[in-house]
Amino acid sequence: MIRIESFSFTYEGEKAPALEDITLRVEEGGFAGIIGPAGAGKTTLARAVSGIIPHHYPGDYYGRILVGGLDPVDTSLTDLSRIVGMVFQDVESQIVSSVVEDELLYGLENFGVPHEEIPERLETALRQAGIENLRERSIASLSGGQRQKVAIASIIALRPRVLILDEPTGELDPVSSRQIFAMLKTLNEAYGITVIVIEQKIMLLSEFARQLIVLSRGKIAYQGPAREVLSHADELLQLGVNCPRVARLSMLLSERLGKPLPVCVNLDESEAQVRGCLHD
Ligand SMILES: Nc1ncnc2c1ncn2[C@@H]1O[C@H](COP(=O)(O)OP(=O)(O)OP(=O)(O)O)[C@@H](O)[C@H]1O
Ligand SMILES: [Mg+2]
């Protein structure tokens, strides 16, 4: 679905590249997580995949990106919006309307969706996002988590095959953060949307994302299945990325018992592993 080959990008007027020699793939139907310290290049990567780079941010562009077979460099943003939708880091700046329904209509009308398709698209997007009950609410009356869901719904109304979210839970409490991830899981599993999420909450990310990409200073430090990446806990910590406690516990147990153990990515797995070790 997404192929990036030796991609490097330097923002116009900057000396140092924001991204350097990035090569990665995300398969159709995948759920990938991007993590890394501040300034690592996470947002830049999301902009490049969604085409905002180079369309809105010029600069030195090397290598190649293909999204659903299209090269963002020579595809218009309107055409790209049918393949890939991006939910920005600052979600408030993305929301333009004062009522939920209008927010979805705004996108549908602006991206040239045929008029007769609009009512069905609106209802489907509200249902997929699980916010039918918010349809007539004013945006001002919504919680942070609900606003995030509205922003996501207005993007999925355009029916992209890939959804990229830039720190969607940055402003949210743990309960709302988990709800957003549960919603992304549904979009991924029930509706087949490929999900790429930039996230600092490593525990949530490693529980939901099947593929992890760790960025550090514009380069890929690690990438692969979540379990494999998390087995580099010490190295990740040096890059400024914390490993979930359940993963560290697996490694500690493995060291103490002197035998290899799989790295756990959630509490259920961890509990089963600890019980197993106690019984041995
Ligand atoms: N519009 C821009 N113009 C020039 N340089 C930029 C621009 N946006 C980002 N950069 C630079 O590119 C590098 C990567 O920034 P980016 O925003 O992609 O990092 P990030 O990993 O998303 O960080 P954060 O965790 O703070 O969101 C940084 O050095 C940043 O200063
Ligand atoms: Mg960012």
mmCIF file of N, CA and C and ligand atoms in Angstrom, residues 11 14 18 37-44 47 57 89 167 200, ligand 1:
data_model
loop_
_atom_site.group_PDB
_atom_site.id
_atom_site.type_symbol
_atom_site.label_atom_id
_atom_site.label_comp_id
_atom_site.label_asym_id
_atom_site.label_seq_id
_atom_site.Cartn_x
_atom_site.Cartn_y
_atom_site.Cartn_z
ATOM 1 N N TYR A 11 13.695 20.628 4.377
ATOM 2 C CA TYR A 11 12.786 21.762 4.191
ATOM 3 C C TYR A 11 13.555 22.922 3.572
ATOM 4 N N GLU A 14 16.494 25.155 5.079
ATOM 5 C CA GLU A 14 17.181 24.435 6.172
ATOM 6 C C GLU A 14 18.447 23.783 5.622
ATOM 7 N N ALA A 18 15.426 16.775 7.301
ATOM 8 C CA ALA A 18 14.482 16.372 8.354
ATOM 9 C C ALA A 18 14.315 14.857 8.316
ATOM 10 N N PRO A 37 11.598 10.427 19.454
ATOM 11 C CA PRO A 37 11.609 11.648 20.254
ATOM 12 C C PRO A 37 11.225 12.898 19.449
ATOM 13 N N ALA A 38 11.030 14.019 20.118
ATOM 14 C CA ALA A 38 10.658 15.272 19.463
ATOM 15 C C ALA A 38 11.701 15.620 18.404
ATOM 16 N N GLY A 39 11.216 16.066 17.251
ATOM 17 C CA GLY A 39 12.118 16.488 16.180
ATOM 18 C C GLY A 39 12.705 15.343 15.371
ATOM 19 N N ALA A 40 12.252 14.115 15.632
ATOM 20 C CA ALA A 40 12.818 12.944 14.941
ATOM 21 C C ALA A 40 12.421 12.890 13.464
ATOM 22 N N GLY A 41 11.329 13.593 13.108
ATOM 23 C CA GLY A 41 10.893 13.574 11.708
ATOM 24 C C GLY A 41 9.567 12.863 11.489
ATOM 25 N N LYS A 42 8.835 12.595 12.571
ATOM 26 C CA LYS A 42 7.582 11.830 12.479
ATOM 27 C C LYS A 42 6.545 12.582 11.635
ATOM 28 N N THR A 43 6.324 13.865 11.982
ATOM 29 C CA THR A 43 5.329 14.657 11.260
ATOM 30 C C THR A 43 5.753 14.831 9.804
ATOM 31 N N THR A 44 7.045 15.016 9.582
ATOM 32 C CA THR A 44 7.558 15.172 8.215
ATOM 33 C C THR A 44 7.232 13.923 7.395
ATOM 34 N N ARG A 47 3.603 13.969 6.514
ATOM 35 C CA ARG A 47 3.348 14.964 5.458
ATOM 36 C C ARG A 47 3.774 14.438 4.092
ATOM 37 N N TYR A 57 4.810 22.095 1.326
ATOM 38 C CA TYR A 57 6.129 22.381 1.902
ATOM 39 C C TYR A 57 7.199 22.039 0.878
ATOM 40 N N GLN A 89 -1.616 16.835 13.757
ATOM 41 C CA GLN A 89 -1.192 16.864 15.157
ATOM 42 C C GLN A 89 -2.069 17.865 15.937
ATOM 43 N N GLU A 167 -0.166 11.937 16.266
ATOM 44 C CA GLU A 167 -0.379 12.037 17.714
ATOM 45 C C GLU A 167 -1.835 12.342 18.075
ATOM 46 N N GLN A 200 3.053 8.757 21.078
ATOM 47 C CA GLN A 200 4.078 8.726 22.140
ATOM 48 C C GLN A 200 3.760 7.678 23.201
HETATM 49 N N1 LIG B 1 7.912 23.628 8.206
HETATM 50 C C1 LIG B 1 9.184 23.379 8.561
HETATM 51 N N2 LIG B 1 10.205 24.143 8.081
HETATM 52 C C2 LIG B 1 11.480 23.881 8.430
HETATM 53 N N3 LIG B 1 11.882 22.888 9.253
HETATM 54 C C3 LIG B 1 10.910 22.099 9.754
HETATM 55 C C4 LIG B 1 9.518 22.300 9.443
HETATM 56 N N4 LIG B 1 8.782 21.379 10.098
HETATM 57 C C5 LIG B 1 9.672 20.629 10.788
HETATM 58 N N5 LIG B 1 10.952 21.047 10.581
HETATM 59 C C6 LIG B 1 12.182 20.458 11.130
HETATM 60 O O1 LIG B 1 12.281 19.107 10.695
HETATM 61 C C7 LIG B 1 12.737 18.255 11.741
HETATM 62 C C8 LIG B 1 11.707 17.163 12.016
HETATM 63 O O2 LIG B 1 10.530 17.766 12.508
HETATM 64 P P1 LIG B 1 9.161 16.999 12.696
HETATM 65 O O3 LIG B 1 8.132 18.026 13.023
HETATM 66 O O4 LIG B 1 8.927 16.131 11.515
HETATM 67 O O5 LIG B 1 9.495 16.113 13.970
HETATM 68 P P2 LIG B 1 8.512 15.277 14.925
HETATM 69 O O6 LIG B 1 9.175 13.950 15.120
HETATM 70 O O7 LIG B 1 7.141 15.283 14.376
HETATM 71 O O8 LIG B 1 8.577 16.098 16.293
HETATM 72 P P3 LIG B 1 7.448 16.299 17.440
HETATM 73 O O9 LIG B 1 7.518 15.069 18.319
HETATM 74 O O10 LIG B 1 7.938 17.501 18.158
HETATM 75 O O11 LIG B 1 6.123 16.480 16.793
HETATM 76 C C9 LIG B 1 12.981 19.161 12.951
HETATM 77 O O12 LIG B 1 14.346 19.501 12.963
HETATM 78 C C10 LIG B 1 12.135 20.384 12.648
HETATM 79 O O13 LIG B 1 12.691 21.539 13.222
#
